[in-house]
Short mmCIF file of N, CA and C in Angstrom, two decimals:
data_model
loop_
_atom_site.label_atom_id
_atom_site.label_comp_id
_atom_site.label_asym_id
_atom_site.label_seq_id
_atom_site.Cartn_x
_atom_site.Cartn_y
_atom_site.Cartn_z
N MET A 1 -34.34 -14.64 33.38
CA MET A 1 -34.60 -15.41 32.19
C MET A 1 -34.87 -14.46 31.04
N THR A 2 -34.24 -14.73 29.91
CA THR A 2 -34.44 -13.87 28.77
C THR A 2 -35.40 -14.55 27.83
N THR A 3 -36.15 -13.72 27.18
CA THR A 3 -37.09 -14.27 26.20
C THR A 3 -36.67 -13.79 24.83
N THR A 4 -36.91 -14.61 23.86
CA THR A 4 -36.55 -14.27 22.49
C THR A 4 -37.82 -14.13 21.70
N THR A 5 -37.90 -13.05 20.94
CA THR A 5 -39.09 -12.84 20.11
C THR A 5 -39.03 -13.81 18.94
N PRO A 6 -40.14 -14.14 18.36
CA PRO A 6 -40.13 -15.05 17.20
C PRO A 6 -39.27 -14.49 16.06
N GLU A 7 -39.28 -13.16 15.88
CA GLU A 7 -38.47 -12.56 14.80
C GLU A 7 -36.98 -12.76 15.06
N ALA A 8 -36.56 -12.59 16.32
CA ALA A 8 -35.15 -12.76 16.67
C ALA A 8 -34.74 -14.22 16.51
N ALA A 9 -35.59 -15.13 16.89
CA ALA A 9 -35.28 -16.55 16.75
C ALA A 9 -35.12 -16.91 15.28
N THR A 10 -35.99 -16.37 14.42
CA THR A 10 -35.91 -16.65 12.99
C THR A 10 -34.64 -16.05 12.41
N ALA A 11 -34.25 -14.86 12.85
CA ALA A 11 -33.04 -14.22 12.35
C ALA A 11 -31.80 -15.03 12.73
N CYS A 12 -31.80 -15.57 13.95
CA CYS A 12 -30.66 -16.38 14.39
C CYS A 12 -30.58 -17.66 13.59
N GLU A 13 -31.71 -18.25 13.30
CA GLU A 13 -31.72 -19.49 12.55
C GLU A 13 -31.29 -19.26 11.11
N ALA A 14 -31.61 -18.07 10.56
CA ALA A 14 -31.30 -17.79 9.17
C ALA A 14 -29.85 -17.33 8.98
N ALA A 15 -29.20 -16.94 10.05
CA ALA A 15 -27.82 -16.45 9.93
C ALA A 15 -26.91 -17.59 9.46
N PRO A 16 -26.07 -17.30 8.47
CA PRO A 16 -25.18 -18.36 7.98
C PRO A 16 -24.16 -18.71 9.05
N THR A 17 -23.87 -19.97 9.11
CA THR A 17 -22.87 -20.41 10.08
C THR A 17 -21.57 -20.64 9.33
N ALA A 18 -20.49 -20.23 9.93
CA ALA A 18 -19.18 -20.41 9.32
C ALA A 18 -18.75 -21.85 9.54
N GLN A 19 -18.39 -22.48 8.46
CA GLN A 19 -17.91 -23.84 8.57
C GLN A 19 -16.39 -23.80 8.64
N ALA A 20 -15.87 -24.66 9.42
CA ALA A 20 -14.42 -24.77 9.52
C ALA A 20 -13.89 -25.29 8.20
N PRO A 21 -12.76 -24.75 7.72
CA PRO A 21 -12.22 -25.24 6.45
C PRO A 21 -11.77 -26.70 6.60
N THR A 22 -11.85 -27.40 5.50
CA THR A 22 -11.39 -28.78 5.50
C THR A 22 -9.88 -28.79 5.61
N ALA A 23 -9.32 -29.93 5.92
CA ALA A 23 -7.86 -30.04 6.08
C ALA A 23 -7.12 -29.59 4.82
N PRO A 24 -7.53 -30.04 3.62
CA PRO A 24 -6.81 -29.57 2.43
C PRO A 24 -6.93 -28.06 2.21
N GLU A 25 -8.13 -27.50 2.52
CA GLU A 25 -8.31 -26.05 2.37
C GLU A 25 -7.43 -25.29 3.36
N ALA A 26 -7.37 -25.78 4.58
CA ALA A 26 -6.53 -25.14 5.59
C ALA A 26 -5.06 -25.23 5.21
N ALA A 27 -4.64 -26.37 4.69
CA ALA A 27 -3.25 -26.53 4.27
C ALA A 27 -2.93 -25.61 3.11
N ALA A 28 -3.86 -25.48 2.17
CA ALA A 28 -3.64 -24.60 1.01
C ALA A 28 -3.55 -23.15 1.47
N THR A 29 -4.41 -22.76 2.40
CA THR A 29 -4.38 -21.39 2.92
C THR A 29 -3.08 -21.13 3.64
N THR A 30 -2.64 -22.08 4.45
CA THR A 30 -1.37 -21.94 5.16
C THR A 30 -0.21 -21.87 4.18
N ALA A 31 -0.23 -22.70 3.15
CA ALA A 31 0.83 -22.70 2.14
C ALA A 31 0.86 -21.37 1.41
N GLN A 32 -0.31 -20.84 1.05
CA GLN A 32 -0.36 -19.56 0.35
C GLN A 32 0.19 -18.43 1.22
N ALA A 33 -0.14 -18.45 2.50
CA ALA A 33 0.37 -17.43 3.41
C ALA A 33 1.89 -17.55 3.57
N THR A 34 2.36 -18.78 3.66
CA THR A 34 3.81 -19.01 3.77
C THR A 34 4.52 -18.52 2.53
N ILE A 35 3.98 -18.85 1.36
CA ILE A 35 4.59 -18.44 0.09
C ILE A 35 4.59 -16.92 -0.03
N ALA A 36 3.47 -16.29 0.30
CA ALA A 36 3.39 -14.83 0.20
C ALA A 36 4.40 -14.16 1.12
N GLY A 37 4.52 -14.66 2.34
CA GLY A 37 5.49 -14.09 3.28
C GLY A 37 6.92 -14.29 2.81
N ALA A 38 7.21 -15.47 2.28
CA ALA A 38 8.56 -15.76 1.79
C ALA A 38 8.89 -14.91 0.57
N ARG A 39 7.91 -14.70 -0.29
CA ARG A 39 8.15 -13.86 -1.48
C ARG A 39 8.42 -12.41 -1.08
N GLU A 40 7.71 -11.93 -0.09
CA GLU A 40 7.98 -10.57 0.40
C GLU A 40 9.41 -10.48 0.93
N ARG A 41 9.83 -11.48 1.65
CA ARG A 41 11.19 -11.49 2.19
C ARG A 41 12.22 -11.56 1.07
N ILE A 42 11.94 -12.36 0.04
CA ILE A 42 12.84 -12.45 -1.12
C ILE A 42 12.96 -11.09 -1.79
N ASP A 43 11.84 -10.39 -1.95
CA ASP A 43 11.87 -9.06 -2.56
C ASP A 43 12.75 -8.10 -1.77
N VAL A 44 12.65 -8.15 -0.45
CA VAL A 44 13.49 -7.31 0.41
C VAL A 44 14.96 -7.69 0.24
N LEU A 45 15.24 -8.99 0.24
CA LEU A 45 16.62 -9.45 0.05
C LEU A 45 17.15 -9.03 -1.32
N ASP A 46 16.34 -9.18 -2.37
CA ASP A 46 16.76 -8.77 -3.71
C ASP A 46 17.10 -7.28 -3.75
N ASP A 47 16.28 -6.47 -3.09
CA ASP A 47 16.56 -5.03 -3.03
C ASP A 47 17.90 -4.77 -2.36
N ARG A 48 18.17 -5.50 -1.29
CA ARG A 48 19.46 -5.35 -0.59
C ARG A 48 20.61 -5.80 -1.47
N ILE A 49 20.44 -6.92 -2.16
CA ILE A 49 21.49 -7.44 -3.05
C ILE A 49 21.78 -6.43 -4.16
N ILE A 50 20.73 -5.89 -4.78
CA ILE A 50 20.92 -4.90 -5.84
C ILE A 50 21.66 -3.68 -5.30
N GLY A 51 21.29 -3.23 -4.12
CA GLY A 51 21.98 -2.10 -3.52
C GLY A 51 23.45 -2.40 -3.26
N LEU A 52 23.74 -3.60 -2.79
CA LEU A 52 25.13 -3.99 -2.54
C LEU A 52 25.93 -4.09 -3.84
N VAL A 53 25.30 -4.60 -4.89
CA VAL A 53 25.99 -4.69 -6.18
C VAL A 53 26.30 -3.28 -6.69
N GLN A 54 25.35 -2.38 -6.56
CA GLN A 54 25.58 -1.00 -6.99
C GLN A 54 26.69 -0.35 -6.18
N GLU A 55 26.72 -0.63 -4.89
CA GLU A 55 27.79 -0.11 -4.04
C GLU A 55 29.14 -0.70 -4.47
N ARG A 56 29.16 -1.99 -4.77
CA ARG A 56 30.39 -2.65 -5.21
C ARG A 56 30.87 -2.05 -6.53
N MET A 57 29.94 -1.76 -7.42
CA MET A 57 30.30 -1.15 -8.70
C MET A 57 30.98 0.21 -8.48
N ALA A 58 30.45 0.99 -7.56
CA ALA A 58 31.03 2.31 -7.28
C ALA A 58 32.43 2.18 -6.69
N VAL A 59 32.61 1.26 -5.77
CA VAL A 59 33.93 1.06 -5.15
C VAL A 59 34.91 0.54 -6.20
N SER A 60 34.46 -0.36 -7.05
CA SER A 60 35.31 -0.89 -8.11
C SER A 60 35.75 0.22 -9.05
N ALA A 61 34.87 1.15 -9.35
CA ALA A 61 35.23 2.28 -10.22
C ALA A 61 36.34 3.11 -9.59
N VAL A 62 36.28 3.31 -8.28
CA VAL A 62 37.33 4.06 -7.58
C VAL A 62 38.66 3.33 -7.71
N VAL A 63 38.65 2.01 -7.52
CA VAL A 63 39.88 1.22 -7.63
C VAL A 63 40.44 1.32 -9.05
N GLN A 64 39.59 1.17 -10.05
CA GLN A 64 40.04 1.23 -11.44
C GLN A 64 40.63 2.60 -11.77
N GLN A 65 39.97 3.65 -11.33
CA GLN A 65 40.48 5.01 -11.60
C GLN A 65 41.84 5.22 -10.95
N ALA A 66 41.99 4.76 -9.72
CA ALA A 66 43.27 4.91 -9.02
C ALA A 66 44.36 4.10 -9.71
N ARG A 67 44.02 2.89 -10.13
CA ARG A 67 45.00 2.05 -10.80
C ARG A 67 45.44 2.68 -12.12
N ILE A 68 44.50 3.18 -12.91
CA ILE A 68 44.82 3.81 -14.19
C ILE A 68 45.63 5.09 -13.97
N ALA A 69 45.23 5.89 -12.97
CA ALA A 69 45.93 7.14 -12.69
C ALA A 69 47.38 6.89 -12.28
N SER A 70 47.66 5.74 -11.69
CA SER A 70 49.03 5.43 -11.27
C SER A 70 49.80 4.68 -12.35
N GLY A 71 49.23 4.60 -13.55
CA GLY A 71 49.92 3.97 -14.66
C GLY A 71 49.66 2.48 -14.79
N GLY A 72 48.77 1.96 -14.00
CA GLY A 72 48.46 0.53 -14.06
C GLY A 72 47.35 0.22 -15.04
N ARG A 73 47.03 -1.05 -15.07
CA ARG A 73 45.95 -1.51 -15.95
C ARG A 73 44.61 -1.38 -15.24
N ARG A 74 43.56 -1.31 -16.03
CA ARG A 74 42.21 -1.21 -15.47
C ARG A 74 41.83 -2.48 -14.73
N VAL A 75 42.27 -3.63 -15.23
CA VAL A 75 41.89 -4.92 -14.66
C VAL A 75 43.13 -5.60 -14.08
N HIS A 76 42.96 -6.17 -12.90
CA HIS A 76 44.03 -6.90 -12.22
C HIS A 76 43.59 -8.37 -12.20
N LEU A 77 44.12 -9.16 -13.14
CA LEU A 77 43.62 -10.53 -13.35
C LEU A 77 43.85 -11.44 -12.15
N SER A 78 44.96 -11.31 -11.46
CA SER A 78 45.17 -12.19 -10.30
C SER A 78 44.14 -11.88 -9.20
N ARG A 79 43.77 -10.63 -9.06
CA ARG A 79 42.73 -10.27 -8.08
C ARG A 79 41.39 -10.87 -8.49
N GLU A 80 41.09 -10.83 -9.78
CA GLU A 80 39.83 -11.41 -10.26
C GLU A 80 39.81 -12.92 -10.03
N MET A 81 40.94 -13.57 -10.18
CA MET A 81 41.01 -15.01 -9.92
C MET A 81 40.74 -15.30 -8.44
N GLU A 82 41.23 -14.45 -7.55
CA GLU A 82 40.93 -14.61 -6.11
C GLU A 82 39.43 -14.52 -5.86
N ILE A 83 38.80 -13.55 -6.50
CA ILE A 83 37.35 -13.35 -6.33
C ILE A 83 36.59 -14.56 -6.86
N LEU A 84 36.97 -15.02 -8.05
CA LEU A 84 36.31 -16.20 -8.63
C LEU A 84 36.44 -17.40 -7.70
N GLY A 85 37.62 -17.60 -7.15
CA GLY A 85 37.84 -18.71 -6.24
C GLY A 85 37.01 -18.60 -4.98
N ARG A 86 36.91 -17.40 -4.45
CA ARG A 86 36.13 -17.20 -3.22
C ARG A 86 34.65 -17.53 -3.45
N TYR A 87 34.10 -17.06 -4.56
CA TYR A 87 32.70 -17.35 -4.86
C TYR A 87 32.49 -18.83 -5.14
N ARG A 88 33.41 -19.45 -5.87
CA ARG A 88 33.31 -20.89 -6.17
C ARG A 88 33.36 -21.70 -4.88
N ASP A 89 34.27 -21.33 -3.98
CA ASP A 89 34.40 -22.06 -2.72
C ASP A 89 33.14 -21.93 -1.87
N ALA A 90 32.54 -20.75 -1.89
CA ALA A 90 31.36 -20.51 -1.05
C ALA A 90 30.07 -21.05 -1.66
N LEU A 91 29.97 -21.02 -3.00
CA LEU A 91 28.68 -21.33 -3.64
C LEU A 91 28.74 -22.46 -4.66
N GLY A 92 29.91 -23.07 -4.80
CA GLY A 92 30.03 -24.14 -5.79
C GLY A 92 30.18 -23.58 -7.19
N ARG A 93 30.03 -24.46 -8.17
CA ARG A 93 30.23 -24.07 -9.57
C ARG A 93 29.39 -22.86 -9.99
N PRO A 94 28.10 -22.78 -9.60
CA PRO A 94 27.33 -21.59 -9.98
C PRO A 94 27.91 -20.29 -9.40
N GLY A 95 28.66 -20.41 -8.31
CA GLY A 95 29.29 -19.23 -7.72
C GLY A 95 30.28 -18.59 -8.68
N THR A 96 30.95 -19.41 -9.49
CA THR A 96 31.88 -18.88 -10.47
C THR A 96 31.14 -18.03 -11.50
N SER A 97 30.01 -18.52 -11.96
CA SER A 97 29.20 -17.75 -12.93
C SER A 97 28.71 -16.45 -12.31
N LEU A 98 28.28 -16.53 -11.07
CA LEU A 98 27.82 -15.33 -10.38
C LEU A 98 28.96 -14.32 -10.26
N ALA A 99 30.14 -14.79 -9.89
CA ALA A 99 31.29 -13.90 -9.75
C ALA A 99 31.66 -13.28 -11.10
N MET A 100 31.61 -14.06 -12.16
CA MET A 100 31.92 -13.52 -13.49
C MET A 100 30.95 -12.41 -13.87
N THR A 101 29.68 -12.62 -13.58
CA THR A 101 28.67 -11.60 -13.86
C THR A 101 28.93 -10.35 -13.02
N LEU A 102 29.24 -10.56 -11.78
CA LEU A 102 29.53 -9.44 -10.89
C LEU A 102 30.76 -8.67 -11.36
N LEU A 103 31.81 -9.39 -11.73
CA LEU A 103 33.01 -8.72 -12.24
C LEU A 103 32.72 -7.96 -13.52
N GLU A 104 31.92 -8.53 -14.39
CA GLU A 104 31.55 -7.84 -15.62
C GLU A 104 30.77 -6.56 -15.33
N LEU A 105 29.87 -6.63 -14.39
CA LEU A 105 29.12 -5.43 -14.01
C LEU A 105 30.05 -4.34 -13.45
N CYS A 106 31.05 -4.77 -12.71
CA CYS A 106 31.92 -3.82 -12.00
C CYS A 106 33.05 -3.28 -12.86
N ARG A 107 33.47 -3.99 -13.87
CA ARG A 107 34.60 -3.51 -14.66
C ARG A 107 34.28 -3.45 -16.14
N GLY A 108 33.18 -4.01 -16.56
CA GLY A 108 32.88 -4.08 -17.98
C GLY A 108 33.58 -5.28 -18.59
N ARG A 109 33.26 -5.54 -19.83
CA ARG A 109 33.87 -6.69 -20.52
C ARG A 109 35.31 -6.37 -20.88
N ILE A 110 36.17 -7.38 -20.79
CA ILE A 110 37.56 -7.17 -21.21
C ILE A 110 37.81 -7.84 -22.53
#
């Protein structure tokens, strides 16, 4: 049998007890954690997208230089139409805008 001194009993009684969070508090905490995790993932994805766009820009520059060196034009409009169609088919109308921005980044304005 263990005995507790009066001082120890008083210390135990004075110790704050942790209350379980209410349902709305728990939901808010869970939502905040979910949002924070998703935002971190978005940041990683954005970094990858930026890297891919930069890589695409470099490859596009090689294509343009080769085309110009062989006496061709810097821009191949039928190829750009294929790209616009592919993005539109995959992403809908906003895909066309995205493709136009991407093409502008890769070849400059015409």
